[in-house]
Tab-separated table of C-alpha atoms in Angstrom:
chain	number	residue	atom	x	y	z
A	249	UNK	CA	8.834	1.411	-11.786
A	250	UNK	CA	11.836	2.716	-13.866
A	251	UNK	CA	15.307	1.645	-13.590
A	252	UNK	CA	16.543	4.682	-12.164
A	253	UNK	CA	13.480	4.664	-9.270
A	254	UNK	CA	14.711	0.842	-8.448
A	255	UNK	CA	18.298	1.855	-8.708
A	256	UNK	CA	17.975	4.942	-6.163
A	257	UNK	CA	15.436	2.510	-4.096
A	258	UNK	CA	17.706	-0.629	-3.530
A	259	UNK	CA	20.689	1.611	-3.453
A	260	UNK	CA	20.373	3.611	-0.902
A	261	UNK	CA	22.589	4.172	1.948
A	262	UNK	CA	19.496	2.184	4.106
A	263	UNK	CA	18.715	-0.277	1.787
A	264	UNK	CA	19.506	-3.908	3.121
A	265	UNK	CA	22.537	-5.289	3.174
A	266	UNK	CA	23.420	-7.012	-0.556
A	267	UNK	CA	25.053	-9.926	0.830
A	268	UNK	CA	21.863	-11.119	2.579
A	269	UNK	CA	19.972	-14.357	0.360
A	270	UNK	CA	17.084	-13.008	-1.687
A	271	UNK	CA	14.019	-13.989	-1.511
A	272	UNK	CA	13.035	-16.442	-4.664
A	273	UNK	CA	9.637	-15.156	-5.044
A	274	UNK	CA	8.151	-15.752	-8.290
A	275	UNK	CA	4.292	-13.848	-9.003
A	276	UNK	CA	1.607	-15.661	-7.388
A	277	UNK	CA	4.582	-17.504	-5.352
A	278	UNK	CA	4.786	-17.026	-1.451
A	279	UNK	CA	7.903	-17.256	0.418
A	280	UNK	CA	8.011	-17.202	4.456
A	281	UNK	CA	10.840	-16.602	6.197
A	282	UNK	CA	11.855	-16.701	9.447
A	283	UNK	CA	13.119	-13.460	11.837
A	284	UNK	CA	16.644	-13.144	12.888
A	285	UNK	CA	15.894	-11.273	16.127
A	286	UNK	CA	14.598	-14.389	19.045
A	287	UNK	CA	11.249	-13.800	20.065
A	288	UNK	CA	9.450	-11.856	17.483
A	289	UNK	CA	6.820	-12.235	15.810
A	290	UNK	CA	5.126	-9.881	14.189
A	291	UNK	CA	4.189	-10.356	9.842
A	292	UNK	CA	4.619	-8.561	7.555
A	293	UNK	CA	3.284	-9.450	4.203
A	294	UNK	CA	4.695	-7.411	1.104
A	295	UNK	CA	2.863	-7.021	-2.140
A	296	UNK	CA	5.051	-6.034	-5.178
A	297	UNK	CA	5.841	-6.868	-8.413
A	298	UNK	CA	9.412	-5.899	-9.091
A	299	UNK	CA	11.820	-8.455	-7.633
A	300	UNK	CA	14.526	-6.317	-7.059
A	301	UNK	CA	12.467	-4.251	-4.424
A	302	UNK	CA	10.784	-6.818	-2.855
A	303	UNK	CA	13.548	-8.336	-2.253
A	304	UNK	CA	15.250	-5.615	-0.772
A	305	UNK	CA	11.989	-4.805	1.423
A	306	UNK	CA	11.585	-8.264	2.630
A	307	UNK	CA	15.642	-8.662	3.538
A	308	UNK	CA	15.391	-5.011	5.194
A	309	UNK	CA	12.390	-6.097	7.545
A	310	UNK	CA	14.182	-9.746	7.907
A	311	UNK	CA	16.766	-8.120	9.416
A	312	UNK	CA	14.727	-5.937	11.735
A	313	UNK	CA	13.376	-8.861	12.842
A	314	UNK	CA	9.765	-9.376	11.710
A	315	UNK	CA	8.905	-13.075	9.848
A	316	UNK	CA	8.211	-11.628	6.245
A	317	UNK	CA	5.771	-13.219	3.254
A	318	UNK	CA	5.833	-11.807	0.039
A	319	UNK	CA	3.251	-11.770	-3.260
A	320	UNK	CA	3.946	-10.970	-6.798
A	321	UNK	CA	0.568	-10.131	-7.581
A	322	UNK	CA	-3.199	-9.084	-6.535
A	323	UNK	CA	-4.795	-12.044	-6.058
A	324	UNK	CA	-1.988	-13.996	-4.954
A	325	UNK	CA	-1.975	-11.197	-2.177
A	326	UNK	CA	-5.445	-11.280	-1.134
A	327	UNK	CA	-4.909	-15.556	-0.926
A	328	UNK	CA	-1.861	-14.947	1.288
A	329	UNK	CA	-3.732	-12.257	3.253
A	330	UNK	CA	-6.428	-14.862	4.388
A	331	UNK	CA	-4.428	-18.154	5.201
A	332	UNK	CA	-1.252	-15.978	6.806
A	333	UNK	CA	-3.170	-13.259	8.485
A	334	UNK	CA	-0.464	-10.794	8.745
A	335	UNK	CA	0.097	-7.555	11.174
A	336	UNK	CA	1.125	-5.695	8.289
A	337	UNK	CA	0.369	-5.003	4.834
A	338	UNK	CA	3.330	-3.234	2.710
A	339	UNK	CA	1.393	-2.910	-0.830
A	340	UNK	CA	2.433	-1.652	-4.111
A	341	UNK	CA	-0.321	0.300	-5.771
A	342	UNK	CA	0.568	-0.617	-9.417
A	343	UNK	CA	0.453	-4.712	-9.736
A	344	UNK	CA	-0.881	-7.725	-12.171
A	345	UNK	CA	-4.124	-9.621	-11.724
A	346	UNK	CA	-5.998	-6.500	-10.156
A	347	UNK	CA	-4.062	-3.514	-8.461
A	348	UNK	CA	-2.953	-2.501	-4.771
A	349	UNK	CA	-6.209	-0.421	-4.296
A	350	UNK	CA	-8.951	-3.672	-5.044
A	351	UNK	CA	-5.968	-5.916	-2.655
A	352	UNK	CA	-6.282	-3.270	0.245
A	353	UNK	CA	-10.802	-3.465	-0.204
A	354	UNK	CA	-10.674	-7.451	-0.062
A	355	UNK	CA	-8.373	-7.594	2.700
A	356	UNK	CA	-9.662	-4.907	4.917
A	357	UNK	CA	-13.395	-6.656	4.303
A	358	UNK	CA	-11.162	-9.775	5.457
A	359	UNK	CA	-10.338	-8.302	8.418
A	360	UNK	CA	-8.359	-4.744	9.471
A	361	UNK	CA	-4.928	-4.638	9.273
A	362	UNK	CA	-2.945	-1.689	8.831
A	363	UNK	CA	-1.696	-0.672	5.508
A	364	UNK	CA	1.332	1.018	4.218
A	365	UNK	CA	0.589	1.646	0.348
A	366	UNK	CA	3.773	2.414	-1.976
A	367	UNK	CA	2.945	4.140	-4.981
A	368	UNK	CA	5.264	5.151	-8.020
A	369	UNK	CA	3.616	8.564	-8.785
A	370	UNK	CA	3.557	11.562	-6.147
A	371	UNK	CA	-0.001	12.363	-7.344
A	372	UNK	CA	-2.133	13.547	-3.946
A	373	UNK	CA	-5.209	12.414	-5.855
A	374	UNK	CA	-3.782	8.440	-5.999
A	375	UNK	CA	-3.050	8.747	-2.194
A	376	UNK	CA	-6.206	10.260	-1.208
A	377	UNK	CA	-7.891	7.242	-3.126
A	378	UNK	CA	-5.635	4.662	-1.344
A	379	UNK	CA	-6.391	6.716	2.222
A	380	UNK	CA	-10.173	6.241	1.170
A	381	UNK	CA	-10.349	2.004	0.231
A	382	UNK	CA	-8.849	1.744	3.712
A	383	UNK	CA	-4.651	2.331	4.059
A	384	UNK	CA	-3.133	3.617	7.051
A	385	UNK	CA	-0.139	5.621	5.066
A	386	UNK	CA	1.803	5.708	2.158
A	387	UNK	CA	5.502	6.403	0.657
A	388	UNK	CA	6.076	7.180	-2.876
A	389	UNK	CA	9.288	5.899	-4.581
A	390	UNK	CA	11.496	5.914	-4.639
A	391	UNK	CA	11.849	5.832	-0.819
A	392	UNK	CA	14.378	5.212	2.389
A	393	UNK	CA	14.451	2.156	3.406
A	394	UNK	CA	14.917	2.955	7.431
A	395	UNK	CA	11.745	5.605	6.655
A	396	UNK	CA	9.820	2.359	5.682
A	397	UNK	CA	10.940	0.818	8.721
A	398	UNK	CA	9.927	3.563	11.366
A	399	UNK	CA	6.704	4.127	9.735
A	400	UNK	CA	6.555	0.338	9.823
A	401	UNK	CA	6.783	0.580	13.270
A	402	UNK	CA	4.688	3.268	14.094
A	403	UNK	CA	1.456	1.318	12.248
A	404	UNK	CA	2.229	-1.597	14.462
A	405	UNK	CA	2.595	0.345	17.781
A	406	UNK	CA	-0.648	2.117	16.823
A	407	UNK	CA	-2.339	-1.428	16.615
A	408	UNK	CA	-1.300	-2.204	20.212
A	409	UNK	CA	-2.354	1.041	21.582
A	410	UNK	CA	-5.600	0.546	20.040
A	411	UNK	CA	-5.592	-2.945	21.558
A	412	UNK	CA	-5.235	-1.288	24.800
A	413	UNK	CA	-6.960	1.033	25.185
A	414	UNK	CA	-9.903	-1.682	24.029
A	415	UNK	CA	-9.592	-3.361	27.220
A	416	UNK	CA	-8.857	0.549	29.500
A	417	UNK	CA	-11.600	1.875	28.304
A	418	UNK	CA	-11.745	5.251	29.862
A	419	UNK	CA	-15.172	6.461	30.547
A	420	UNK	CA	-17.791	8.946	28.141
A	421	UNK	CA	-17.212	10.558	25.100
A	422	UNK	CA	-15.903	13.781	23.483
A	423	UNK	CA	-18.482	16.716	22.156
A	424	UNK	CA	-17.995	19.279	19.975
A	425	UNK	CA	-21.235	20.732	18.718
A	426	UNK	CA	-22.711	17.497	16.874
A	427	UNK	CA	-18.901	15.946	16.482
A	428	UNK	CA	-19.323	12.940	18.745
A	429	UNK	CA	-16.300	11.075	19.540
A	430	UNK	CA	-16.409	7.476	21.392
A	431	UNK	CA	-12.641	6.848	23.002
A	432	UNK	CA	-13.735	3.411	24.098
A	433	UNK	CA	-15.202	1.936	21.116
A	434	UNK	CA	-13.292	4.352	18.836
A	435	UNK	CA	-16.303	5.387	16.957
A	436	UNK	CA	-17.110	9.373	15.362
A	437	UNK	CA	-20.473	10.720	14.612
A	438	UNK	CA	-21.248	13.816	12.779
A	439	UNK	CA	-24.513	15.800	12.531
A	440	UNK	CA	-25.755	12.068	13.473
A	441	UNK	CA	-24.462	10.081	11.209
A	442	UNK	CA	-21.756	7.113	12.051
A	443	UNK	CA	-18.382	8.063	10.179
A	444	UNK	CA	-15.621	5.353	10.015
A	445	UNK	CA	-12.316	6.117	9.891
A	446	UNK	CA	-8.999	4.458	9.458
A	447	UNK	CA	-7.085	4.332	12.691
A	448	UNK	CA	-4.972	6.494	11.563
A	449	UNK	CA	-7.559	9.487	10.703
A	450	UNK	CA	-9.178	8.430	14.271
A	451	UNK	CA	-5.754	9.178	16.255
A	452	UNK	CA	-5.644	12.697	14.083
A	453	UNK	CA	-8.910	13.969	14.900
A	454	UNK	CA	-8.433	12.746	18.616
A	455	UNK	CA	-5.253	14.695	18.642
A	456	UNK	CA	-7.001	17.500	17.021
A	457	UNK	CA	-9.952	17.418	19.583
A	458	UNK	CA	-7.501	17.546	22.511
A	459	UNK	CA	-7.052	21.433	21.995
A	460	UNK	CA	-10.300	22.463	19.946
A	461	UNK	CA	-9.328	25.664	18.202
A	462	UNK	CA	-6.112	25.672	18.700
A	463	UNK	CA	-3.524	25.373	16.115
A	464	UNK	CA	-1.203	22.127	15.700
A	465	UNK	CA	1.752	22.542	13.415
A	466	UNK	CA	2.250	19.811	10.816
A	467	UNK	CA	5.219	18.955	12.548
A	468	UNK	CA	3.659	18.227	15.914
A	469	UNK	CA	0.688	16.218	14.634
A	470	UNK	CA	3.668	14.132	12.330
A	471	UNK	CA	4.975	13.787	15.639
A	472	UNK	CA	2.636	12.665	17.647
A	473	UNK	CA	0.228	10.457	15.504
A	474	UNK	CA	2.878	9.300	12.973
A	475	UNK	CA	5.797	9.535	16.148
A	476	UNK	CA	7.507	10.549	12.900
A	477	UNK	CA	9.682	13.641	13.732
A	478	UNK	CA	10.871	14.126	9.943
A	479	UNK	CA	9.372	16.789	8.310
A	480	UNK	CA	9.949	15.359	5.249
A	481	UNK	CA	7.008	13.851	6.244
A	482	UNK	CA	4.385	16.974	6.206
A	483	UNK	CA	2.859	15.847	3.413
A	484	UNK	CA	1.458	13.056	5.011
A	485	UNK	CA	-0.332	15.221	7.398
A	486	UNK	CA	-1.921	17.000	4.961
A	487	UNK	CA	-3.278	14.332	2.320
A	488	UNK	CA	-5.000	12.438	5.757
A	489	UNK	CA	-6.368	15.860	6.995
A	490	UNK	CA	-7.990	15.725	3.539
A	491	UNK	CA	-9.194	12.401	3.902
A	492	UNK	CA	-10.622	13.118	7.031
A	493	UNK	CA	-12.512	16.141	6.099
A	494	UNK	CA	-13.763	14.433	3.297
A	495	UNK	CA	-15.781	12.305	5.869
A	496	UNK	CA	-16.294	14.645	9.407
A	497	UNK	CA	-17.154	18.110	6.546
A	498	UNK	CA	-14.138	20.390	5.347
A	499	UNK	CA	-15.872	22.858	7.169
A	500	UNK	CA	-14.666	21.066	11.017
A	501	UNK	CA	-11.022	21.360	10.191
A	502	UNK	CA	-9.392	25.094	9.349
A	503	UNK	CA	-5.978	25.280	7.765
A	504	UNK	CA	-3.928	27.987	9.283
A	505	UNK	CA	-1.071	28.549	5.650
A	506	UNK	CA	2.038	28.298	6.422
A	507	UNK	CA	1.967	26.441	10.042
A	508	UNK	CA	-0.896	23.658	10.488
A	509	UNK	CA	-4.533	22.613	10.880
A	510	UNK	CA	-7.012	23.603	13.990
A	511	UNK	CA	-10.183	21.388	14.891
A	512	UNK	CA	-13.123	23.944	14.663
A	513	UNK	CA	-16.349	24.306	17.572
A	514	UNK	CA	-19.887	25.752	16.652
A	515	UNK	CA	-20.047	29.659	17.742
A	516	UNK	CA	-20.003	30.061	20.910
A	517	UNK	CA	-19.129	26.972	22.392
A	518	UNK	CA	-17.130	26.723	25.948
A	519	UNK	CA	-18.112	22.933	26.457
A	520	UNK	CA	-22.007	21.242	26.430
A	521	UNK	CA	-23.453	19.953	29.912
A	522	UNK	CA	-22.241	16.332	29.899
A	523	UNK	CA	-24.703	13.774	29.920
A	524	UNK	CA	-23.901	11.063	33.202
A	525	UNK	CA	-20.589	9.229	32.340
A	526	UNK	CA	-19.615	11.811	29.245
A	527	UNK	CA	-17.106	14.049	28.895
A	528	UNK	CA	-17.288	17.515	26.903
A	529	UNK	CA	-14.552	19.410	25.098
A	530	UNK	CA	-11.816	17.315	26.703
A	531	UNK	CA	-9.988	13.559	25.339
């Protein structure tokens, strides 16, 4: 990163508060602190190379209250990944040893956890690549420190409604055509093929298939999958659209210019004779 992106990053009016002890991370050094809110415990483990952001990020998220772990470097990241087993992952795309993209591979092979990938260049192609090896969302720099937060939030709260609806399952499956979708065990098949998808890309395409045909604004889908109601945040929307029509068919999902995206039916369709314990055209 430049000086002027770390300037306008650490600077801002929601960066963390200066007078706060920095973090002595070093590359390939961990530091673990402990959260100044009683009770929580949630972990957050931030990948980045520049100490003057990482510092900043880790004080911020101190302060919010989560217990925060930082690495300097790629495999120093993956290491940390494995012994600490964080909620989080906040993870630079640029970094020594081997880069964000190869971290976010090993540790979602590891086991999932939801990533928030930073990334110094607003190139769509970079995030659809990160969107593809397995992060949740991204930010480019330089960024707002209380945006970090919420979306920080948002990946965790996703997690636990995930979690939860694991153990409520609710009965049968969604059908559109030869789009299969599994609410239980949160599993899509297309034209009979298995598709994974990020949880993230799931809760789109479920929000999508709740009204098939009819048109969500970027602003509502930000809304309700991101609970995001910036829309400063559009962009977002569209990149994981893209990602996910990369993997359902580009065909599924149309774009309607100007106001949002609209989760296509075969010709014809007003809802397929459920098989016993599955449900057709509704979530």
């Amino acid at each position: 990163m430049n000086q002027t992106e770390t300037r306008t990053t650490t600077h801002d009016t929601d960066a963390a508060d200066p007078t706060e002890p920095a973090l002595q991370d070093r590359p390939g050094h961990h530091h673990s602190t402990t959260a100044t809110t009683p009770g929580a415990q949630r972990r957050v483990l931030v990948v980045e190379d520049d100490p003057t952001i990482v510092d900043a990020i880790a004080a911020r998220l101190r302060a919010e209250g989560f217990l925060v772990q930082t690495a300097a470097d790629g495999p120093a990241a993956v290491e940390s990944a494995a012994a600490w087993h964080p909620d989080l992952l906040i993870l630079d795309v640029m970094l020594p040893g081997f880069d964000g993209l190869e971290v976010c591979r090993r540790v979602q092979a590891q086991r999932p956890v939801p990533v928030l990938m930073l990334t110094a260049r607003d190139d769509e192609t970079d995030m659809l690549v990160g969107l593809g090896v397995g992060a949740d969302d991204y930010m480019t720099k330089p960024f707002s420190m209380r945006e970090l937060v919420a979306r920080s939030h948002v990946l965790l709260r996703r997690v636990e409604r995930a979690a939860v609806a694991a153990t409520t399952p609710r009965p049968g499956s969604v059908r559109l055509g030869d789009l299969e979708i599994d609410r239980t065990q949160r599993r899509v098949r297309a034209a009979g093929k298995d598709i994974h998808l990020t949880p993230t890309e799931f809760d789109l395409l479920m929000c999508l298939a709740r009204s098939p045909r009819a048109v969500l604004t970027r602003e509502q889908l930000l809304a309700e999958v991101w609970d995001w109601a910036d829309a400063s945040g559009t962009r977002t929307v569209d990149s994981h659209v893209k990602a996910l029509r990369r993997k359902i068919g580009a065909e599924r999902i149309r774009t309607v210019h100007g106001v949002g995206y609209a989760l296509e039916t075969p010709p014809g369709f007003a809802g397929e004779a459920a098989r016993p314990g599955q449900a057709t055209g509704e979530v």
